[in-house]
Short mmCIF file of C-alpha atoms in Angstrom, two decimals:
data_model
loop_
_atom_site.label_atom_id
_atom_site.label_comp_id
_atom_site.label_asym_id
_atom_site.label_seq_id
_atom_site.Cartn_x
_atom_site.Cartn_y
_atom_site.Cartn_z
CA MET A 1 -98.69 106.97 -9.96
CA LYS A 2 -99.38 110.72 -9.97
CA ILE A 3 -102.39 110.75 -7.71
CA PHE A 4 -100.19 107.68 -5.45
CA TYR A 5 -97.21 109.61 -5.40
CA LYS A 6 -99.35 112.56 -5.00
CA THR A 7 -101.31 111.52 -1.75
CA MET A 8 -98.47 110.27 -0.75
CA LEU A 9 -96.92 114.01 -0.14
CA ILE A 10 -100.24 115.81 0.93
CA THR A 11 -100.51 112.83 3.55
CA LEU A 12 -96.57 113.35 4.66
CA ILE A 13 -96.56 117.13 4.92
CA LEU A 14 -99.67 116.28 7.11
CA ILE A 15 -97.53 114.62 9.53
CA ILE A 16 -95.02 117.20 9.51
CA VAL A 17 -97.59 120.04 10.42
CA PHE A 18 -98.86 117.59 13.25
CA VAL A 19 -95.78 117.02 15.14
CA ALA A 20 -94.43 120.82 13.89
CA ILE A 21 -98.09 121.23 15.55
CA ILE A 22 -97.14 119.22 19.17
CA VAL A 23 -93.59 120.90 19.36
CA LEU A 24 -94.63 123.88 19.91
CA TYR A 25 -97.42 123.38 21.71
CA MET A 26 -95.59 121.47 24.52
CA GLN A 27 -92.79 124.43 24.79
CA GLN A 28 -95.73 126.14 26.68
CA PRO A 29 -94.51 126.85 30.99
CA LYS A 30 -96.67 124.27 32.14
CA PHE A 31 -94.97 120.79 30.45
CA GLY A 32 -91.95 121.97 32.64
CA GLN A 33 -88.63 121.18 32.08
CA VAL A 34 -87.14 118.71 32.62
CA PRO A 35 -83.13 118.26 34.52
CA SER A 36 -80.34 119.79 33.21
CA GLY A 37 -76.49 120.82 34.47
CA ALA A 38 -75.59 121.08 37.60
CA ARG A 39 -78.80 119.18 39.07
CA LEU A 40 -78.80 116.17 36.30
CA GLU A 41 -75.21 115.66 37.35
CA LEU A 42 -76.13 114.95 40.67
CA ILE A 43 -79.11 112.68 39.89
CA LYS A 44 -76.94 110.54 37.90
CA LYS A 45 -75.12 110.21 41.02
CA SER A 46 -78.01 108.47 42.23
CA PRO A 47 -78.73 104.93 42.80
CA ASN A 48 -82.14 104.77 41.73
CA TYR A 49 -81.04 106.45 38.33
CA LYS A 50 -79.91 104.08 35.86
CA ASP A 51 -79.76 104.35 31.94
CA GLY A 52 -81.09 107.88 31.82
CA LYS A 53 -84.31 107.54 33.71
CA PHE A 54 -84.97 106.80 37.36
CA VAL A 55 -86.09 103.19 38.10
CA ASN A 56 -87.94 101.46 40.81
CA PHE A 57 -86.19 98.90 43.11
CA SER A 58 -89.05 95.83 41.31
CA HIS A 59 -89.70 95.01 37.80
CA THR A 60 -92.38 97.75 36.95
CA PRO A 61 -94.22 98.20 33.68
CA GLN A 62 -96.69 101.01 33.14
CA ILE A 63 -98.84 97.81 32.05
CA VAL A 64 -99.30 93.69 32.86
CA GLU A 65 -97.78 92.19 30.64
CA ASP A 66 -100.94 90.34 28.95
CA ALA A 67 -101.92 94.13 27.47
CA SER A 68 -100.90 96.78 24.64
CA TYR A 69 -101.23 100.54 25.25
CA ALA A 70 -104.03 100.39 22.37
CA SER A 71 -106.07 98.17 23.97
CA VAL A 72 -106.25 100.73 27.70
CA LEU A 73 -106.54 103.80 24.96
CA TYR A 74 -109.57 101.34 23.53
CA ASP A 75 -111.34 100.86 27.58
CA TYR A 76 -110.66 104.35 28.28
CA PHE A 77 -112.29 105.97 24.87
CA PHE A 78 -115.08 102.71 23.99
CA LYS A 79 -115.72 100.69 26.87
CA LYS A 80 -119.07 101.57 28.22
CA ILE A 81 -118.78 102.38 32.06
CA ASP A 82 -121.65 103.62 34.46
CA ARG A 83 -121.45 106.77 36.52
CA LYS A 84 -117.84 107.33 35.51
CA SER A 85 -118.45 110.73 36.95
CA PRO A 86 -121.22 111.58 39.68
CA LEU A 87 -124.36 112.73 38.21
CA GLU A 88 -124.77 115.35 40.74
CA ASN A 89 -122.91 117.96 42.38
CA ILE A 90 -119.99 116.34 45.19
CA PRO A 91 -121.23 117.25 48.53
CA THR A 92 -118.69 119.31 50.20
CA ILE A 93 -118.12 121.78 53.09
CA LYS A 94 -116.41 125.07 53.05
CA THR A 95 -113.25 125.25 56.48
CA ASP A 96 -112.66 128.72 56.87
CA LEU A 97 -108.46 127.71 56.71
CA GLN A 98 -107.29 131.24 56.96
CA ASN A 99 -108.68 131.34 60.38
CA LEU A 100 -108.56 128.05 61.87
CA SER A 101 -106.08 128.50 65.37
CA ARG A 102 -102.42 127.47 65.02
CA LYS A 103 -103.23 125.28 68.01
CA GLU A 104 -105.90 123.17 65.98
CA ASP A 105 -104.08 120.18 64.09
CA VAL A 106 -106.35 118.95 61.07
CA LEU A 107 -106.41 117.79 58.17
CA VAL A 108 -108.50 118.77 55.14
CA TRP A 109 -109.53 117.29 51.59
CA PHE A 110 -110.02 118.59 48.53
CA GLY A 111 -111.05 115.98 46.75
CA HIS A 112 -107.91 113.70 44.91
CA SER A 113 -104.23 113.31 46.27
CA SER A 114 -104.96 117.50 47.97
CA TYR A 115 -104.50 118.01 51.16
CA PHE A 116 -103.96 120.66 53.65
CA MET A 117 -102.39 119.12 56.95
CA GLN A 118 -101.72 121.13 60.35
CA ILE A 119 -100.00 119.54 63.05
CA ASP A 120 -98.23 121.23 65.96
CA GLY A 121 -98.59 124.49 64.68
CA LYS A 122 -97.02 123.99 60.97
CA ARG A 123 -98.90 124.05 58.02
CA MET A 124 -98.34 121.87 54.67
CA LEU A 125 -99.89 121.13 51.94
CA VAL A 126 -99.76 117.97 49.76
CA ASP A 127 -99.72 117.72 45.45
CA PRO A 128 -102.53 121.25 45.49
CA VAL A 129 -104.70 120.62 42.98
CA PHE A 130 -107.25 123.90 41.96
CA SER A 131 -107.26 124.72 38.49
CA GLY A 132 -109.88 122.22 37.65
CA SER A 133 -107.96 119.64 35.64
CA VAL A 134 -105.47 117.77 34.90
CA SER A 135 -105.01 117.15 31.75
CA PRO A 136 -102.44 120.39 29.76
CA VAL A 137 -105.86 119.82 27.32
CA PRO A 138 -107.77 122.35 27.86
CA GLY A 139 -111.68 121.42 27.80
CA THR A 140 -110.14 117.47 28.88
CA ASN A 141 -109.91 115.31 32.87
CA LYS A 142 -112.72 118.34 34.53
CA SER A 143 -112.83 117.70 37.93
CA PHE A 144 -116.46 116.75 39.13
CA LYS A 145 -119.28 118.73 39.72
CA GLY A 146 -119.52 120.17 43.30
CA THR A 147 -115.79 119.29 44.07
CA ASP A 148 -113.79 122.94 42.85
CA ILE A 149 -114.73 125.16 46.12
CA TYR A 150 -111.38 125.99 47.40
CA THR A 151 -108.62 128.31 45.38
CA VAL A 152 -105.91 129.18 46.45
CA GLU A 153 -106.70 132.27 47.73
CA ASP A 154 -108.16 130.02 50.94
CA LEU A 155 -105.21 128.69 51.91
CA PRO A 156 -103.13 130.62 54.32
CA GLU A 157 -99.37 130.40 55.16
CA ILE A 158 -97.61 127.41 53.64
CA ASP A 159 -94.72 126.55 56.39
CA TYR A 160 -93.97 123.19 53.58
CA LEU A 161 -95.74 122.00 50.24
CA PHE A 162 -94.64 119.24 49.99
CA ILE A 163 -95.06 117.67 45.33
CA THR A 164 -94.77 113.71 45.42
CA HIS A 165 -94.54 113.38 42.06
CA ASP A 166 -94.90 115.84 38.74
CA HIS A 167 -97.48 113.81 36.74
CA TYR A 168 -100.00 116.55 36.34
CA ASP A 169 -103.11 115.47 38.84
CA HIS A 170 -99.92 115.95 41.87
CA LEU A 171 -97.89 118.95 40.26
CA ASP A 172 -100.48 121.86 38.61
CA TYR A 173 -98.95 124.32 37.50
CA GLU A 174 -101.39 126.75 37.77
CA THR A 175 -102.25 125.52 41.06
CA ILE A 176 -98.24 126.05 41.73
CA ILE A 177 -97.39 129.21 39.59
CA LYS A 178 -100.01 131.12 42.35
CA LEU A 179 -98.57 129.26 45.91
CA LYS A 180 -95.21 131.18 45.16
CA THR A 181 -96.04 134.25 47.06
CA LYS A 182 -97.18 132.03 50.15
CA THR A 183 -95.47 129.42 50.27
CA LYS A 184 -91.35 129.43 52.53
CA LYS A 185 -90.68 125.70 51.16
CA VAL A 186 -90.96 122.64 48.48
CA ILE A 187 -90.37 119.23 49.38
CA CYS A 188 -89.80 117.09 46.55
CA GLY A 189 -88.09 114.04 45.21
CA LEU A 190 -84.64 114.79 42.67
CA GLY A 191 -85.69 116.41 39.32
CA VAL A 192 -88.64 117.81 40.02
CA GLY A 193 -86.62 121.39 40.99
CA SER A 194 -86.46 122.11 38.26
CA HIS A 195 -89.78 122.66 37.36
CA LEU A 196 -90.10 124.42 40.02
CA GLU A 197 -87.48 126.89 39.39
CA TYR A 198 -88.14 127.30 35.48
CA TRP A 199 -91.74 128.36 37.52
CA GLY A 200 -89.90 130.95 38.78
CA TYR A 201 -89.23 129.37 42.94
CA ASN A 202 -86.58 130.77 44.61
CA PRO A 203 -84.09 127.79 44.34
CA GLN A 204 -83.38 128.47 48.09
CA ASP A 205 -86.48 127.58 48.95
CA ILE A 206 -86.68 123.98 46.80
CA ILE A 207 -85.48 120.46 49.17
CA GLU A 208 -84.94 118.11 46.51
CA LYS A 209 -84.30 114.63 47.66
CA ASP A 210 -82.95 110.99 46.29
CA TRP A 211 -85.18 108.13 48.35
CA HIS A 212 -83.57 106.99 51.93
CA ASP A 213 -82.78 110.38 53.11
CA SER A 214 -83.79 112.72 55.82
CA ILE A 215 -84.80 116.36 55.86
CA SER A 216 -84.65 118.20 59.48
CA LEU A 217 -87.18 121.19 59.25
CA ASP A 218 -87.86 122.41 62.75
CA SER A 219 -87.46 121.39 66.16
CA GLY A 220 -89.53 118.09 66.60
CA PHE A 221 -89.72 118.45 62.27
CA THR A 222 -88.19 115.46 60.88
CA VAL A 223 -89.07 114.31 56.96
CA TYR A 224 -87.45 110.98 55.92
CA THR A 225 -87.64 110.23 52.00
CA THR A 226 -89.06 106.93 51.34
CA PRO A 227 -89.60 105.23 48.37
CA ALA A 228 -93.23 105.20 45.65
CA ARG A 229 -93.87 102.29 43.11
CA HIS A 230 -94.58 104.84 40.32
CA PHE A 231 -93.25 106.40 37.44
CA SER A 232 -93.39 110.43 36.43
CA GLY A 233 -93.50 112.61 33.31
CA ARG A 234 -95.63 115.61 32.35
CA SER A 235 -94.21 115.39 28.58
CA LEU A 236 -92.98 112.32 26.00
CA GLN A 237 -90.09 111.61 28.27
CA SER A 238 -91.01 109.62 30.78
CA SER A 239 -89.09 108.64 34.95
CA LYS A 240 -86.68 112.38 34.43
CA THR A 241 -87.58 113.81 37.97
CA LEU A 242 -88.08 111.01 40.95
CA TRP A 243 -91.76 110.44 42.40
CA MET A 244 -91.53 110.66 46.28
CA SER A 245 -93.10 108.81 49.75
CA TYR A 246 -92.56 110.85 52.88
CA VAL A 247 -93.05 109.58 56.98
CA VAL A 248 -93.23 112.83 58.90
CA GLN A 249 -92.27 112.69 62.13
CA THR A 250 -93.44 116.25 63.95
CA PRO A 251 -93.38 116.32 67.74
CA THR A 252 -95.84 114.62 68.24
CA MET A 253 -97.05 112.35 65.54
CA LYS A 254 -95.69 110.29 62.62
CA ILE A 255 -97.42 110.49 59.13
CA PHE A 256 -97.41 108.48 56.36
CA ILE A 257 -97.71 110.50 52.71
CA GLY A 258 -97.97 107.87 50.56
CA GLY A 259 -97.83 109.72 46.62
CA ASP A 260 -98.64 107.30 44.23
CA SER A 261 -97.68 104.00 43.66
CA GLY A 262 -98.77 99.83 43.38
CA TYR A 263 -98.14 97.80 45.98
CA ASP A 264 -95.06 96.35 46.60
CA THR A 265 -92.08 95.32 49.41
CA HIS A 266 -91.30 98.81 50.07
CA TYR A 267 -94.10 99.28 52.62
CA ALA A 268 -92.99 96.81 55.14
CA ALA A 269 -89.78 97.55 55.54
CA ILE A 270 -90.79 101.37 56.15
CA GLY A 271 -93.23 99.80 58.44
CA GLU A 272 -90.35 97.71 59.83
CA LYS A 273 -88.00 100.81 59.90
CA PHE A 274 -90.97 103.67 60.93
CA GLY A 275 -93.96 102.48 62.51
CA PRO A 276 -96.24 102.36 64.19
CA ILE A 277 -97.77 105.13 61.71
CA ASP A 278 -100.45 107.12 63.34
CA LEU A 279 -101.54 108.01 60.12
CA ALA A 280 -101.03 106.11 56.03
CA ILE A 281 -102.28 108.07 53.47
CA LEU A 282 -102.52 106.26 50.35
CA ASP A 283 -104.21 106.49 47.15
CA ASN A 284 -107.08 104.90 46.52
CA GLY A 285 -109.04 105.77 43.42
CA GLN A 286 -107.94 105.47 39.74
CA PHE A 287 -106.96 102.52 39.39
CA ASP A 288 -107.34 99.43 36.99
CA SER A 289 -106.25 95.74 36.82
CA THR A 290 -104.79 96.39 33.57
CA TRP A 291 -102.04 99.18 35.88
CA ARG A 292 -101.60 97.85 39.25
CA TYR A 293 -98.13 97.44 39.02
CA ILE A 294 -98.10 101.08 38.92
CA HIS A 295 -101.47 102.04 41.64
CA HIS A 296 -102.84 100.04 44.34
CA LEU A 297 -105.96 98.13 43.95
CA PRO A 298 -108.10 98.10 46.94
CA GLU A 299 -107.11 95.64 48.55
CA GLU A 300 -103.47 96.09 48.48
CA VAL A 301 -104.53 99.64 49.96
CA LEU A 302 -105.32 97.97 53.02
CA LYS A 303 -102.39 94.94 52.77
CA ALA A 304 -100.04 98.26 52.62
CA ALA A 305 -101.79 99.79 55.65
CA LYS A 306 -100.90 97.05 57.47
CA ASP A 307 -98.07 96.56 56.05
CA LEU A 308 -96.85 100.12 57.66
CA LYS A 309 -98.01 99.71 61.08
CA THR A 310 -100.66 102.20 60.66
CA LYS A 311 -103.23 102.96 63.49
CA ARG A 312 -105.44 105.05 60.50
CA LEU A 313 -105.80 105.26 57.09
CA PHE A 314 -106.91 107.89 54.91
CA PRO A 315 -107.79 106.02 51.06
CA VAL A 316 -107.48 109.32 48.47
CA HIS A 317 -107.03 109.69 44.93
CA ASN A 318 -110.88 109.48 44.17
CA SER A 319 -113.75 111.40 44.05
CA LYS A 320 -112.40 114.52 42.03
CA PHE A 321 -111.42 112.83 38.66
CA ASP A 322 -112.33 110.38 35.83
CA ILE A 323 -108.98 108.88 35.48
CA ALA A 324 -110.06 104.93 35.22
CA ASN A 325 -112.36 102.73 34.56
CA HIS A 326 -114.74 102.22 37.12
CA SER A 327 -117.67 104.16 38.46
CA TRP A 328 -116.56 107.44 40.42
CA ASP A 329 -117.71 106.03 44.18
CA THR A 330 -115.96 102.26 43.79
CA PRO A 331 -112.99 102.59 45.05
CA LEU A 332 -114.68 104.25 48.62
CA ILE A 333 -117.47 101.23 48.37
CA GLN A 334 -115.11 98.89 47.29
CA ILE A 335 -112.32 99.55 50.59
CA THR A 336 -114.67 100.29 52.68
CA GLU A 337 -116.63 96.38 52.53
CA LEU A 338 -113.02 94.87 52.14
CA ASN A 339 -112.26 96.77 55.70
CA LYS A 340 -115.16 95.03 57.52
CA GLU A 341 -112.61 92.53 57.42
CA ALA A 342 -109.01 94.39 58.71
CA HIS A 343 -110.97 96.78 60.54
CA ILE A 344 -108.37 99.44 60.18
CA PRO A 345 -109.73 102.92 60.94
CA LEU A 346 -110.83 104.76 58.20
CA ILE A 347 -110.44 108.47 57.53
CA THR A 348 -113.67 109.46 54.50
CA PRO A 349 -113.34 112.51 54.99
CA MET A 350 -116.08 115.07 52.45
CA ILE A 351 -114.21 117.38 50.93
CA GLY A 352 -113.72 120.79 53.58
CA GLU A 353 -113.97 118.22 56.06
CA GLU A 354 -111.55 119.05 59.57
CA VAL A 355 -110.00 115.84 60.47
CA LEU A 356 -109.02 115.99 63.56
CA LEU A 357 -105.75 114.56 64.03
CA LYS A 358 -105.62 113.53 67.63
CA ASP A 359 -109.21 112.50 67.70
CA ASP A 360 -108.87 108.75 67.11
CA GLN A 361 -112.77 108.15 68.00
CA GLN A 362 -113.52 110.46 65.12
CA GLN A 363 -116.70 109.26 63.32
CA PHE A 364 -117.39 110.45 59.39
CA LYS A 365 -120.47 110.26 57.52
CA GLN A 366 -120.34 106.56 54.55
CA TRP A 367 -121.33 110.22 52.03
CA TRP A 368 -121.42 108.87 48.97
CA VAL A 369 -123.59 105.78 49.37
CA GLY A 370 -127.01 106.96 48.02
CA ARG A 371 -125.63 109.65 45.53
CA LYS A 372 -126.15 108.81 41.73
#
């Protein structure tokens, strides 16, 4: 019995030490800060905030009902998937963003869901991740070889920085810290400003909104905040901040920034209110049937694009990080094949390649074909 009690005591001590280490580790600034005070009181007035967290308009479990978190984790770490990461460098192009004329209307993709847009003289940046990782644990979830060709230093001054939600692959602490001196305004969902203020951003430079709102930015520039079907969180607490999509109306274009989302009726509603859309940017990649409520399957990307009445579709959330159980090139292969019936003009640039926003005849190579 003495050995039993001694073993139990040692086990308990080890558990306490392990928990203490985790708690201490999570005090680092990169984990951000949950909303409190006046910000939290404002959040509580949102119709999308219930029982202490934000909710989707449809029932949205993070995994499907017939799956378990244990099975999902087991599959991710132990299931054999061929070529989850590319065996060779991803091909890229290095565009000189610093010297782009303000008269050029272009988009430059940095891989995954990060991209720069210059439209009608304004410079915008969406969900930038330049740290080389989308995990708070050092040495894990690193970017694919060859994809880290851009740094914050390569960027010009940013008029509007858009953050769709606070997951690590969309809100990157190291990148956001370096962007402080280059960013005029940040646009984000309710609660996300808590992280930004904690990291030293001026509250006057943060525009924090709920769904179904609008922001007049400048002459001819309006942002409409629209829903997404997803969740948020940087620590053990989930959905304390709001996940977003945006319709960006410039003097000459209308662009949909999708963020992360599962398919639902919100796309048809957005398309009915704001369509037709000139360009829809939707997540296509890092998908799995077990979490289809919070991320599109490729066929759902095309359905969403049709609902939005978009003229062109840019499928993102791929080609930089290994987050799901599929080969690295599966998202682009599948959507290209499925689109043979949908016939929606696809934008599929290499990382760093200039997308001409007002040239709907621009063609793109299927750069992923034949790569290992």
